[in-house]
Amino acid sequence: MRHPGPRTPRRPRTCGAKVGRAAGCPTGLRRSGSLSGFSKRRGSGIRGQVQSRGLIMHDIRAIRENPAAFDAALSRRGMSGLSAEILALDEARRAQILAAETGKAELNKLSRQAGAAKASGDTAQFQALSESASLRKAMIANGEKLAADLDTRLRDMLMGIPNLPLAEVPDGRDEADNLEIRRWGNPRNFDFTPKEHFEIAGVLPGMDFETAAKLSGSRFVVLKGAVARVHRALAQMMVDTHVEDHGLTETWTPVLVKEEAMYGTNQLPKFAEDSYQTTNGWWLIPTSEVTLTNSVAGDILEEARLPIRMTAHTQCFRSEAGSAGKDTTGMLRQHQFEKVEMVTICTPETALAEHERMTGCAQAILEKLGLPYRTIVLCTGDMGFGAQKTHDLEVWLPGQQKYREISSVSTCGSFQARRMNARFRPASGGKPDFVATLNGSGLAVGRCLIAVLENGQQADGSVDLPAALHPYLGGKTRITADGALA
RNA sequence: GGAGAGGUGGCGGAGUGGUCGAUCGCGCCGGUCUCGAAAACCGGAGUGGGUGCAAGCCCACCGUGGGUUCGAAUCCCACCCUCUCCGCCA
């Protein structure tokens, strides 16, 4: 998997979708050609000429008004002050736009006059005006190009800057500085040494890494029999719970998406090497956050439609480029896994309440399964690129004697909405404003399977399964030591 | 994959080179009328950017990207997408 695969964006769609690791060269992806497609949704009024690209990732006006606050927020994420560079670029850009638009205005005026002259039959006047317009046109052409270039440069720069943490997020460098805010359930007392999931006798026949390696290589698994059934039951239970108890809308989405969707939810341009791209330019989603969130890209939603709360159960694909050697045994970290995802689109004012709600939805699954967990607030240094605030849920894994991440719930504020140009029209009237987007796992199915197996294991190698799953297992309640559902 | 049709503002639907950002209808908002509503009538209303204290002025946007022209929703080229029929297919 070391061939980055040449990018061949335009290819007949009939071509086989061979998958190669994404080229780790974001610059190749950032050309205005690929960007323009998505920045140019209907009505956003963007043209590669003089015209400003309009919507930008970070609110450039806010940066202009309070550069110190912007720098301070970024410094909490360990980034040095960027506002000076941004503002210099912004200033140059605006000056160039002004120059180009002034020239364009004069040209338009000459054209109108030429039209009038022609209409009145004044041929000499028409000639003169036409020539003078041609001259002016040549003069402004370069200015327009400069303006467009500066605009693209500013846009690209802002595209690469992470979201600003909310004030309430604790400062910190890495996971050591995260803050535990909730602990639920008591880890069970074992009268034997609990095994890791891939060591449990009853699990062995149903979890086949050798065959997976033969088919696909490392970090893949083949599930069989009872284990496969429990895995499927978990996903079903999660989706049903979110739909029936939490009121989310069940959604089924593609797992292959266009490049612009990957920009919208900030997998691109910075993290191209974490995902897979097909030879014809599609990307395999690393999470259905990509499809669920981008489903409102370019839209102006009526406020009455908000909040939109969705859930989807999909395959997810990740290259795990940065985690060589980490969690190599077992199925904790795979290139392909299933996840039930939750996404909410709402107004900015309701985002924090929705964040708590979504965290509750994820917690409810673990509680239903009786799995001990803790909830933590990620510190500034540990948060993902697009997040304003993140809750991680960590489930107790007796085999490792550790809490391990099983869900991550984030609010992105308007960060992704700006990238996607997703807005809502306030019920009170007034201009459209950017929506807020939230996403969270509810939950990672494979990791949940691990937790169920490890927490339910018995001394004889059998596994007791949570009551919440029994209806999804045809009334069966356990996996026997020889791997049968009983 | 083959053949055909088409992509215009929230929707429908005009517009084939010169104040067209775009006629008109529906829907929407405000007002008049009414006890109230409906109807009728009057008025308003796109998005982004630049500039300005502001009013305003200017630039861009009619699927996307190029081209022709003094001037393009209108002409040319390429691409994307949607629909219909045929073929194939889970």
Coordinates of C-alpha atoms (C1' of nucleotides) in Angstrom, one line a residue:
Chain A
M1 CA 0.0 0.0 0.0
R2 CA 2.8 2.3 -0.8
H3 CA 1.7 3.4 -4.2
P4 CA -0.1 6.7 -3.6
G5 CA -2.0 6.1 -6.7
P6 CA -2.0 8.9 -9.2
R7 CA -5.0 11.0 -8.9
T8 CA -7.1 10.8 -12.0
P9 CA -10.2 12.8 -11.1
R10 CA -12.0 12.7 -14.4
R11 CA -12.5 9.1 -15.5
P12 CA -15.6 7.5 -16.8
R13 CA -17.5 6.2 -13.9
T14 CA -17.5 2.7 -15.4
C15 CA -13.9 2.3 -14.4
G16 CA -13.3 -0.1 -11.6
A17 CA -13.0 1.6 -8.3
K18 CA -9.6 0.4 -7.3
V19 CA -8.5 1.8 -4.0
G20 CA -5.1 3.2 -3.3
R21 CA -3.9 5.1 -0.3
A22 CA -4.5 8.7 -0.7
A23 CA -1.5 10.6 -1.9
G24 CA -0.1 12.3 1.1
C25 CA 0.2 15.5 -0.8
P26 CA -2.6 17.8 0.1
T27 CA -1.3 20.5 -2.2
G28 CA -2.2 18.4 -5.1
L29 CA -5.8 18.4 -3.8
R30 CA -6.0 22.1 -3.0
R31 CA -5.9 23.5 -6.5
S32 CA -8.7 25.8 -7.0
G33 CA -10.0 23.3 -9.6
S34 CA -11.0 20.8 -7.0
L35 CA -12.0 23.4 -4.5
S36 CA -14.1 25.4 -6.7
G37 CA -16.6 22.7 -7.3
F38 CA -17.8 22.8 -3.7
S39 CA -17.3 26.4 -2.9
K40 CA -19.5 27.1 -5.8
R41 CA -22.8 25.8 -4.8
R42 CA -25.8 27.6 -6.1
G43 CA -26.1 31.1 -4.9
S44 CA -22.9 31.4 -3.2
G45 CA -21.7 33.6 -6.0
I46 CA -18.2 32.6 -6.6
R47 CA -16.2 32.9 -9.7
G48 CA -12.6 32.3 -10.2
Q49 CA -12.1 35.8 -11.5
V50 CA -12.0 39.0 -9.5
Q51 CA -14.7 37.6 -7.4
S52 CA -14.0 36.8 -3.9
R53 CA -14.7 33.2 -2.9
G54 CA -17.0 34.5 -0.2
L55 CA -17.5 32.0 2.4
I56 CA -14.4 31.2 4.4
M57 CA -13.6 28.6 7.0
H58 CA -13.0 31.0 9.8
D59 CA -14.9 34.2 10.1
I60 CA -12.5 36.6 8.6
R61 CA -14.5 39.5 10.0
A62 CA -14.2 38.2 13.5
I63 CA -10.4 37.8 13.0
R64 CA -10.2 41.4 11.7
E65 CA -12.2 42.7 14.6
N66 CA -10.3 40.8 17.3
P67 CA -7.1 39.2 16.1
A68 CA -5.8 38.9 19.7
A69 CA -8.8 36.7 20.7
F70 CA -8.2 34.5 17.6
D71 CA -4.5 34.1 18.4
A72 CA -5.3 33.4 22.0
A73 CA -7.8 30.7 21.1
L74 CA -5.3 29.1 18.8
S75 CA -2.5 29.2 21.2
R76 CA -4.6 27.1 23.5
R77 CA -4.3 24.5 20.8
G78 CA -0.6 24.9 20.7
M79 CA -0.5 27.0 17.6
S80 CA 1.4 30.3 17.4
G81 CA -0.3 33.4 16.5
L82 CA -1.4 33.5 12.9
S83 CA -3.6 36.5 12.7
A84 CA -0.8 38.8 11.6
E85 CA -0.1 36.8 8.5
I86 CA -3.8 36.2 7.9
L87 CA -4.6 39.9 8.1
A88 CA -1.8 40.9 5.9
L89 CA -3.0 38.5 3.3
D90 CA -6.6 39.7 3.8
E91 CA -5.5 43.3 3.4
A92 CA -3.6 42.6 0.2
R93 CA -6.6 40.6 -1.1
R94 CA -9.0 43.4 -0.4
A95 CA -6.9 46.0 -2.0
Q96 CA -6.5 43.9 -5.1
I97 CA -10.2 43.2 -5.2
L98 CA -10.9 46.9 -5.0
A99 CA -8.5 47.7 -7.8
A100 CA -9.9 44.9 -10.0
E101 CA -13.5 45.8 -9.4
T102 CA -13.0 49.4 -10.0
G103 CA -11.5 48.6 -13.4
K104 CA -14.4 46.2 -14.1
A105 CA -16.9 48.9 -13.2
E106 CA -15.3 51.3 -15.7
L107 CA -15.2 48.6 -18.4
N108 CA -18.9 48.0 -17.8
K109 CA -19.6 51.6 -18.2
L110 CA -17.8 51.9 -21.5
S111 CA -19.6 48.9 -22.8
R112 CA -22.9 50.4 -21.9
Q113 CA -21.9 53.6 -23.7
A114 CA -20.8 51.7 -26.7
G115 CA -24.1 49.9 -26.8
A116 CA -25.9 53.2 -26.7
A117 CA -23.7 54.7 -29.4
K118 CA -24.4 51.7 -31.6
A119 CA -28.1 52.0 -31.0
S120 CA -28.1 55.6 -32.0
G121 CA -26.1 54.8 -35.1
D122 CA -23.1 56.8 -34.1
T123 CA -20.5 54.6 -35.7
A124 CA -17.5 56.7 -35.0
Q125 CA -18.4 57.0 -31.3
F126 CA -19.0 53.3 -31.1
Q127 CA -15.6 52.6 -32.6
A128 CA -13.9 54.9 -30.2
L129 CA -15.6 53.5 -27.2
S130 CA -15.0 49.9 -28.3
E131 CA -11.4 50.4 -28.7
S132 CA -11.0 52.2 -25.4
A133 CA -12.9 49.3 -23.7
S134 CA -10.6 46.7 -25.3
L135 CA -7.7 48.6 -24.0
R136 CA -9.0 48.8 -20.5
K137 CA -9.9 45.1 -20.6
A138 CA -6.3 44.2 -21.2
M139 CA -5.2 46.4 -18.4
I140 CA -7.4 44.8 -15.7
A141 CA -6.9 41.2 -16.7
N142 CA -3.8 40.8 -14.6
G143 CA -5.4 42.5 -11.7
E144 CA -8.3 40.1 -11.7
K145 CA -5.9 37.2 -11.7
L146 CA -4.0 38.6 -8.8
A147 CA -7.1 39.2 -6.8
A148 CA -8.3 35.6 -7.4
D149 CA -4.9 34.2 -6.4
L150 CA -4.8 36.2 -3.2
D151 CA -8.3 35.1 -2.4
T152 CA -7.4 31.4 -3.0
R153 CA -4.4 31.8 -0.8
L154 CA -6.3 33.2 2.1
R155 CA -8.9 30.5 1.7
D156 CA -6.4 27.7 1.7
M157 CA -4.7 29.2 4.7
L158 CA -7.9 29.3 6.7
M159 CA -8.8 25.8 5.5
G160 CA -5.8 24.5 7.3
I161 CA -6.5 26.1 10.7
P162 CA -8.4 24.1 13.3
N163 CA -11.5 25.1 15.0
L164 CA -11.3 27.3 18.1
P165 CA -11.9 25.7 21.4
L166 CA -14.8 26.9 23.5
A167 CA -13.8 28.8 26.6
E168 CA -15.0 26.1 28.9
V169 CA -12.7 23.4 27.4
P170 CA -9.8 22.7 29.7
D171 CA -6.4 23.7 28.6
G172 CA -3.9 20.9 28.1
R173 CA -1.2 19.4 25.9
D174 CA -2.4 15.8 25.4
E175 CA -4.7 13.1 26.8
A176 CA -3.1 13.3 30.2
D177 CA -4.9 16.6 30.6
N178 CA -8.4 15.5 29.8
L179 CA -11.0 15.9 32.4
E180 CA -13.2 13.1 33.6
I181 CA -16.8 14.3 34.2
R182 CA -18.7 11.1 34.7
R183 CA -18.2 7.5 35.7
W184 CA -20.9 4.9 35.4
G185 CA -21.0 1.3 36.5
N186 CA -18.5 -0.7 38.5
P187 CA -16.0 -2.9 36.8
R188 CA -16.9 -6.4 37.6
N189 CA -14.8 -8.4 40.1
F190 CA -13.4 -11.4 38.4
D191 CA -12.4 -14.5 40.4
F192 CA -10.0 -15.3 37.6
T193 CA -7.7 -13.3 35.4
P194 CA -9.9 -11.8 32.6
K195 CA -8.7 -12.4 29.1
E196 CA -8.6 -10.0 26.2
H197 CA -11.3 -10.6 23.7
F198 CA -9.2 -12.5 21.2
E199 CA -8.1 -14.9 23.9
I200 CA -11.5 -16.0 25.2
A201 CA -12.2 -19.6 24.4
G202 CA -15.8 -19.1 23.3
V203 CA -14.7 -16.2 21.0
L204 CA -11.9 -18.0 19.2
P205 CA -13.9 -19.9 16.7
G206 CA -15.8 -16.7 15.7
M207 CA -12.9 -14.3 15.3
D208 CA -10.6 -15.2 12.5
F209 CA -7.6 -13.0 11.9
E210 CA -5.7 -15.5 9.8
T211 CA -8.3 -15.7 7.1
A212 CA -8.7 -11.9 7.1
A213 CA -4.9 -11.6 6.7
K214 CA -5.1 -13.9 3.7
L215 CA -7.8 -11.9 2.2
S216 CA -6.8 -8.4 3.0
G217 CA -3.7 -8.2 5.2
S218 CA -3.3 -6.9 8.7
R219 CA -5.9 -4.9 10.7
F220 CA -8.8 -6.9 9.2
V221 CA -11.0 -9.6 10.7
V222 CA -13.4 -12.2 9.7
L223 CA -16.3 -12.8 12.1
K224 CA -18.2 -16.1 12.2
G225 CA -21.1 -17.7 13.9
A226 CA -22.0 -16.4 17.3
V227 CA -19.6 -13.6 17.3
A228 CA -20.8 -12.3 13.9
R229 CA -24.3 -12.6 15.2
V230 CA -23.6 -10.6 18.3
H231 CA -21.8 -8.0 16.2
R232 CA -24.9 -7.6 14.0
A233 CA -27.2 -7.6 17.0
L234 CA -25.3 -4.7 18.6
A235 CA -25.6 -2.5 15.5
Q236 CA -29.3 -3.3 15.3
M237 CA -29.9 -2.5 18.9
M238 CA -28.0 0.8 18.7
V239 CA -30.0 2.0 15.7
D240 CA -33.3 0.9 17.1
T241 CA -32.5 2.6 20.4
H242 CA -31.6 5.9 18.7
V243 CA -34.7 5.8 16.5
E244 CA -37.2 4.6 19.1
D245 CA -35.9 6.1 22.3
H246 CA -34.0 9.1 21.1
G247 CA -36.0 10.2 18.1
L248 CA -33.2 10.2 15.6
T249 CA -33.9 9.6 11.9
E250 CA -32.6 6.4 10.6
T251 CA -30.5 7.1 7.5
W252 CA -28.6 5.0 5.0
T253 CA -25.9 6.7 3.0
P254 CA -23.2 6.0 0.4
V255 CA -19.7 5.2 1.7
L256 CA -18.1 6.5 -1.4
V257 CA -18.1 10.3 -1.6
K258 CA -16.9 13.1 -3.8
E259 CA -13.8 15.1 -2.7
E260 CA -15.8 18.2 -1.7
A261 CA -17.6 16.2 1.0
M262 CA -14.3 15.4 2.5
Y263 CA -13.4 19.1 2.6
G264 CA -16.8 19.9 4.2
T265 CA -16.1 17.7 7.3
N266 CA -12.5 18.6 7.4
Q267 CA -10.9 15.3 6.5
L268 CA -9.3 17.3 3.7
P269 CA -7.1 19.1 3.0
K270 CA -5.0 18.2 6.0
F271 CA -5.7 14.5 6.6
A272 CA -5.6 13.0 3.2
E273 CA -3.3 10.2 4.3
D274 CA -5.8 8.9 6.9
S275 CA -8.4 7.9 4.3
Y276 CA -8.6 5.9 1.1
Q277 CA -9.3 7.2 -2.3
T278 CA -10.5 5.3 -5.4
T279 CA -8.7 5.6 -8.7
N280 CA -11.6 7.6 -10.1
G281 CA -11.5 10.2 -7.3
W282 CA -14.0 9.0 -4.8
W283 CA -13.1 8.8 -1.2
L284 CA -14.1 6.0 1.2
I285 CA -15.7 7.6 4.3
P286 CA -13.8 7.2 7.5
T287 CA -17.1 7.8 9.3
S288 CA -20.6 8.5 8.2
E289 CA -20.2 11.9 9.8
V290 CA -19.0 12.8 6.3
T291 CA -22.2 11.8 4.6
L292 CA -24.7 12.7 7.3
T293 CA -23.2 16.2 7.8
N294 CA -22.7 17.0 4.2
S295 CA -26.3 16.0 3.4
V296 CA -27.1 19.7 4.2
A297 CA -24.2 21.2 2.3
G298 CA -25.1 24.2 0.3
D299 CA -28.6 24.3 1.8
I300 CA -30.5 27.1 3.4
L301 CA -32.8 25.4 5.8
E302 CA -35.9 26.9 7.4
E303 CA -35.3 27.2 11.1
A304 CA -38.5 25.2 11.8
R305 CA -36.8 22.2 10.3
L306 CA -34.1 22.3 13.0
P307 CA -32.8 20.4 14.8
I308 CA -32.2 17.6 12.3
R309 CA -31.0 14.6 14.2
M310 CA -29.8 11.6 12.2
T311 CA -28.2 8.2 12.8
A312 CA -26.6 5.8 10.3
H313 CA -25.0 2.4 10.6
T314 CA -22.2 2.2 8.0
Q315 CA -18.9 0.7 7.2
C316 CA -16.0 3.0 7.9
F317 CA -12.5 2.9 6.4
R318 CA -9.3 4.3 7.8
S319 CA -5.7 3.9 6.8
E320 CA -4.5 4.2 10.4
A321 CA -1.4 5.8 8.9
G322 CA -0.2 7.3 12.2
S323 CA -0.8 4.3 14.4
A324 CA 1.7 1.7 13.2
G325 CA 2.3 -0.8 15.9
K326 CA -0.6 0.5 18.1
D327 CA -3.3 -2.0 19.0
T328 CA -2.0 -4.6 16.5
T329 CA -3.6 -7.6 18.2
G330 CA -7.3 -8.1 18.3
M331 CA -10.0 -6.1 16.5
L332 CA -9.7 -2.8 18.4
R333 CA -8.1 -0.9 15.5
Q334 CA -9.1 -2.0 12.0
H335 CA -8.9 -0.6 8.5
Q336 CA -12.6 -1.4 8.1
F337 CA -15.1 -1.3 10.8
E338 CA -18.8 -0.6 11.5
K339 CA -20.1 2.4 13.4
V340 CA -23.4 3.7 14.3
E341 CA -23.0 7.5 13.9
M342 CA -25.2 10.4 15.1
V343 CA -25.2 13.8 13.5
T344 CA -27.2 16.8 14.5
I345 CA -27.8 20.0 12.5
C346 CA -29.1 22.8 14.6
T347 CA -28.9 26.5 15.4
P348 CA -25.8 27.8 17.0
E349 CA -27.6 28.7 20.2
T350 CA -28.8 25.1 20.7
A351 CA -25.5 23.4 19.9
L352 CA -24.3 23.0 23.5
A353 CA -27.6 21.6 24.7
E354 CA -27.6 19.2 21.7
H355 CA -24.1 18.2 22.6
E356 CA -25.2 17.1 26.0
R357 CA -28.2 15.4 24.5
M358 CA -26.0 13.5 22.0
T359 CA -23.6 12.5 24.7
G360 CA -26.6 11.1 26.6
C361 CA -27.7 9.1 23.6
A362 CA -24.3 7.4 23.4
Q363 CA -24.1 6.8 27.1
A364 CA -27.6 5.2 27.0
I365 CA -26.3 2.5 24.7
L366 CA -23.5 1.6 27.1
E367 CA -25.9 1.7 30.1
K368 CA -28.3 -0.5 28.2
L369 CA -25.6 -3.0 27.8
G370 CA -24.4 -2.7 31.4
L371 CA -20.9 -1.7 30.3
P372 CA -19.0 0.4 32.8
Y373 CA -17.6 3.6 31.3
R374 CA -16.4 7.0 32.0
T375 CA -17.0 10.3 30.1
I376 CA -14.3 12.8 29.7
V377 CA -13.9 16.3 28.2
L378 CA -11.0 16.4 25.9
C379 CA -8.5 19.2 26.6
T380 CA -7.6 21.7 24.0
G381 CA -4.5 19.7 23.0
D382 CA -6.3 16.5 22.4
M383 CA -9.3 17.7 20.5
G384 CA -9.9 16.9 16.8
F385 CA -9.3 19.5 14.1
G386 CA -13.0 20.4 13.6
A387 CA -14.2 20.3 17.2
Q388 CA -15.1 23.2 19.5
K389 CA -15.7 20.8 22.4
T390 CA -15.5 17.0 22.6
H391 CA -16.7 14.4 25.0
D392 CA -15.1 11.0 24.8
L393 CA -16.8 7.9 26.2
E394 CA -14.4 5.2 27.4
V395 CA -15.6 1.7 28.1
W396 CA -14.0 -0.6 30.6
L397 CA -12.0 -3.4 29.0
P398 CA -11.2 -6.0 31.7
G399 CA -8.7 -7.8 29.5
Q400 CA -6.6 -4.6 29.3
Q401 CA -7.7 -3.3 32.7
K402 CA -8.2 0.0 31.0
Y403 CA -10.9 2.4 29.8
R404 CA -10.7 2.6 26.1
E405 CA -12.4 5.1 23.7
I406 CA -15.6 3.8 22.3
S407 CA -17.3 7.1 21.3
S408 CA -16.4 10.6 20.6
V409 CA -19.1 13.3 20.6
S410 CA -18.2 16.8 19.3
T411 CA -19.8 20.0 18.5
C412 CA -18.2 21.8 15.6
G413 CA -20.2 25.1 15.9
S414 CA -20.3 26.7 12.5
F415 CA -16.9 25.4 11.5
Q416 CA -18.0 22.7 9.1
A417 CA -21.1 24.7 8.1
R418 CA -18.8 27.4 6.8
R419 CA -16.8 24.9 4.8
M420 CA -20.0 23.3 3.4
N421 CA -21.9 26.6 3.1
A422 CA -24.8 25.2 5.1
R423 CA -27.2 27.8 6.5
F424 CA -30.6 28.3 8.0
R425 CA -33.1 31.1 7.7
P426 CA -34.0 32.4 11.1
A427 CA -37.7 32.1 12.0
S428 CA -37.5 35.7 13.2
G429 CA -36.5 36.7 9.6
G430 CA -33.2 38.2 8.7
K431 CA -30.2 36.9 6.8
P432 CA -29.4 33.3 6.6
D433 CA -26.8 32.2 9.2
F434 CA -24.6 29.2 9.4
V435 CA -26.0 26.1 11.2
A436 CA -24.1 24.3 13.9
T437 CA -23.1 20.7 13.3
L438 CA -22.5 17.9 15.8
N439 CA -21.3 14.4 15.4
G440 CA -20.8 11.5 17.7
S441 CA -20.4 7.7 17.7
G442 CA -23.3 5.9 19.1
L443 CA -21.2 3.6 19.1
A444 CA -18.3 2.0 17.4
V445 CA -19.7 -1.4 16.8
G446 CA -16.5 -3.5 16.8
R447 CA -15.2 -1.9 20.0
C448 CA -18.5 -2.4 21.6
L449 CA -18.4 -6.1 20.6
I450 CA -15.0 -6.3 22.3
A451 CA -16.4 -4.7 25.5
V452 CA -19.4 -7.0 25.6
L453 CA -17.2 -10.1 25.1
E454 CA -14.6 -9.1 27.7
N455 CA -17.0 -7.9 30.3
G456 CA -19.3 -10.9 29.9
Q457 CA -16.6 -13.6 29.9
Q458 CA -16.8 -16.5 32.4
A459 CA -14.1 -18.6 34.0
D460 CA -14.9 -21.5 31.7
G461 CA -14.4 -19.4 28.5
S462 CA -18.1 -18.8 27.8
V463 CA -19.6 -15.4 27.5
D464 CA -22.8 -14.1 29.1
L465 CA -24.5 -11.6 26.9
P466 CA -26.4 -8.5 28.0
A467 CA -30.1 -8.8 28.3
A468 CA -30.6 -5.9 25.9
L469 CA -29.2 -8.1 23.1
H470 CA -31.3 -11.2 23.8
P471 CA -34.2 -10.1 21.6
Y472 CA -31.8 -9.6 18.8
L473 CA -30.3 -13.1 19.3
G474 CA -33.5 -15.0 18.9
G475 CA -33.7 -15.3 22.7
K476 CA -30.2 -16.8 23.1
T477 CA -28.3 -15.4 26.1
R478 CA -24.7 -16.6 25.9
I479 CA -21.8 -17.9 23.9
T480 CA -20.7 -21.3 25.0
A481 CA -17.0 -22.1 25.6
D482 CA -16.9 -23.9 22.3
G483 CA -18.3 -20.8 20.5
A484 CA -22.0 -21.7 20.1
L485 CA -24.9 -19.3 20.7
A486 CA -27.1 -20.8 23.5
Chain B
rG1 C1' -23.3 1.1 -22.2
rG2 C1' -26.8 3.1 -26.5
rA3 C1' -30.5 6.9 -28.1
rG4 C1' -33.2 11.3 -26.9
rA5 C1' -34.7 15.6 -23.7
rG6 C1' -33.4 19.1 -20.2
rG7 C1' -30.6 22.0 -16.2
rU8 C1' -33.0 29.9 -14.9
rG9 C1' -34.6 32.9 -8.1
rG10 C1' -38.6 28.7 -2.5
rC11 C1' -41.6 26.2 -6.5
rG12 C1' -43.7 26.5 -11.6
rG13 C1' -42.2 28.8 -15.9
rA14 C1' -40.7 33.0 -19.7
rG15 C1' -36.5 35.0 -21.7
rU16 C1' -31.8 33.4 -27.9
rG17 C1' -26.3 39.3 -27.8
rG18 C1' -27.2 45.6 -25.0
rU19 C1' -29.7 48.9 -17.9
rC20 C1' -31.9 41.1 -17.4
rG21 C1' -30.5 39.9 -11.3
rA22 C1' -33.7 38.5 -14.9
rU23 C1' -41.4 39.2 -17.4
rC24 C1' -45.3 36.3 -15.2
rG25 C1' -47.9 32.9 -11.8
rC26 C1' -47.9 30.3 -7.0
rG27 C1' -45.9 30.6 -2.4
rC28 C1' -43.7 34.1 1.4
rC29 C1' -43.5 38.9 4.4
rG30 C1' -45.8 43.9 5.4
rG31 C1' -50.2 47.0 4.8
rU32 C1' -55.4 48.4 3.4
rC33 C1' -60.3 46.3 4.0
rU34 C1' -62.8 43.0 8.0
rC35 C1' -65.4 41.8 14.6
rG36 C1' -61.8 38.2 12.8
rA37 C1' -60.4 35.4 8.5
rA38 C1' -60.8 34.5 3.3
rA39 C1' -61.0 37.2 -1.2
rA40 C1' -59.5 41.7 -3.4
rC41 C1' -56.1 45.7 -3.7
rC42 C1' -51.2 48.1 -2.6
rG43 C1' -46.2 47.4 -1.3
rG44 C1' -41.8 44.3 -0.2
rA45 C1' -38.6 40.4 -0.7
rG46 C1' -32.3 36.4 -3.8
rU47 C1' -26.9 35.1 -2.4
rG48 C1' -21.9 36.3 -1.7
rG49 C1' -18.1 40.0 -1.9
rG50 C1' -15.9 45.1 -2.0
rU51 C1' -16.5 50.2 -0.2
rG52 C1' -18.8 53.6 3.2
rC53 C1' -20.4 56.2 9.9
rA54 C1' -24.7 55.6 7.1
rA55 C1' -28.0 56.0 3.1
rG56 C1' -26.0 54.1 -0.7
rC57 C1' -22.7 52.8 -4.6
rC58 C1' -19.9 49.0 -7.1
rC59 C1' -18.4 43.7 -8.5
rA60 C1' -20.0 38.7 -9.3
rC61 C1' -23.7 34.8 -9.6
rC62 C1' -29.2 31.9 -14.8
rG63 C1' -25.6 23.4 -13.7
rU64 C1' -19.7 23.8 -13.8
rG65 C1' -15.2 25.4 -16.3
rG66 C1' -13.3 27.8 -20.5
rG67 C1' -13.9 30.7 -25.2
rU68 C1' -16.0 34.6 -28.7
rU69 C1' -17.5 39.9 -28.1
rC70 C1' -16.9 46.7 -26.4
rG71 C1' -21.1 43.8 -24.1
rA72 C1' -23.5 36.8 -22.8
rA73 C1' -28.8 33.7 -19.1
rU74 C1' -28.7 34.3 -24.4
rC75 C1' -23.4 32.3 -29.4
rC76 C1' -19.1 28.3 -29.3
rC77 C1' -16.3 24.2 -26.7
rA78 C1' -15.6 20.7 -22.7
rC79 C1' -17.4 18.6 -18.4
rC80 C1' -21.1 17.4 -14.6
rC81 C1' -26.0 16.2 -13.2
rU82 C1' -31.3 15.0 -13.9
rC83 C1' -35.3 12.7 -16.7
rU84 C1' -37.4 9.2 -20.6
rC85 C1' -36.7 4.8 -23.6
rC86 C1' -33.5 0.4 -24.8
rG87 C1' -29.6 -2.9 -23.0
rC88 C1' -27.1 -5.0 -18.7
rC89 C1' -27.1 -5.9 -13.6
rA90 C1' -27.4 -6.9 -7.1

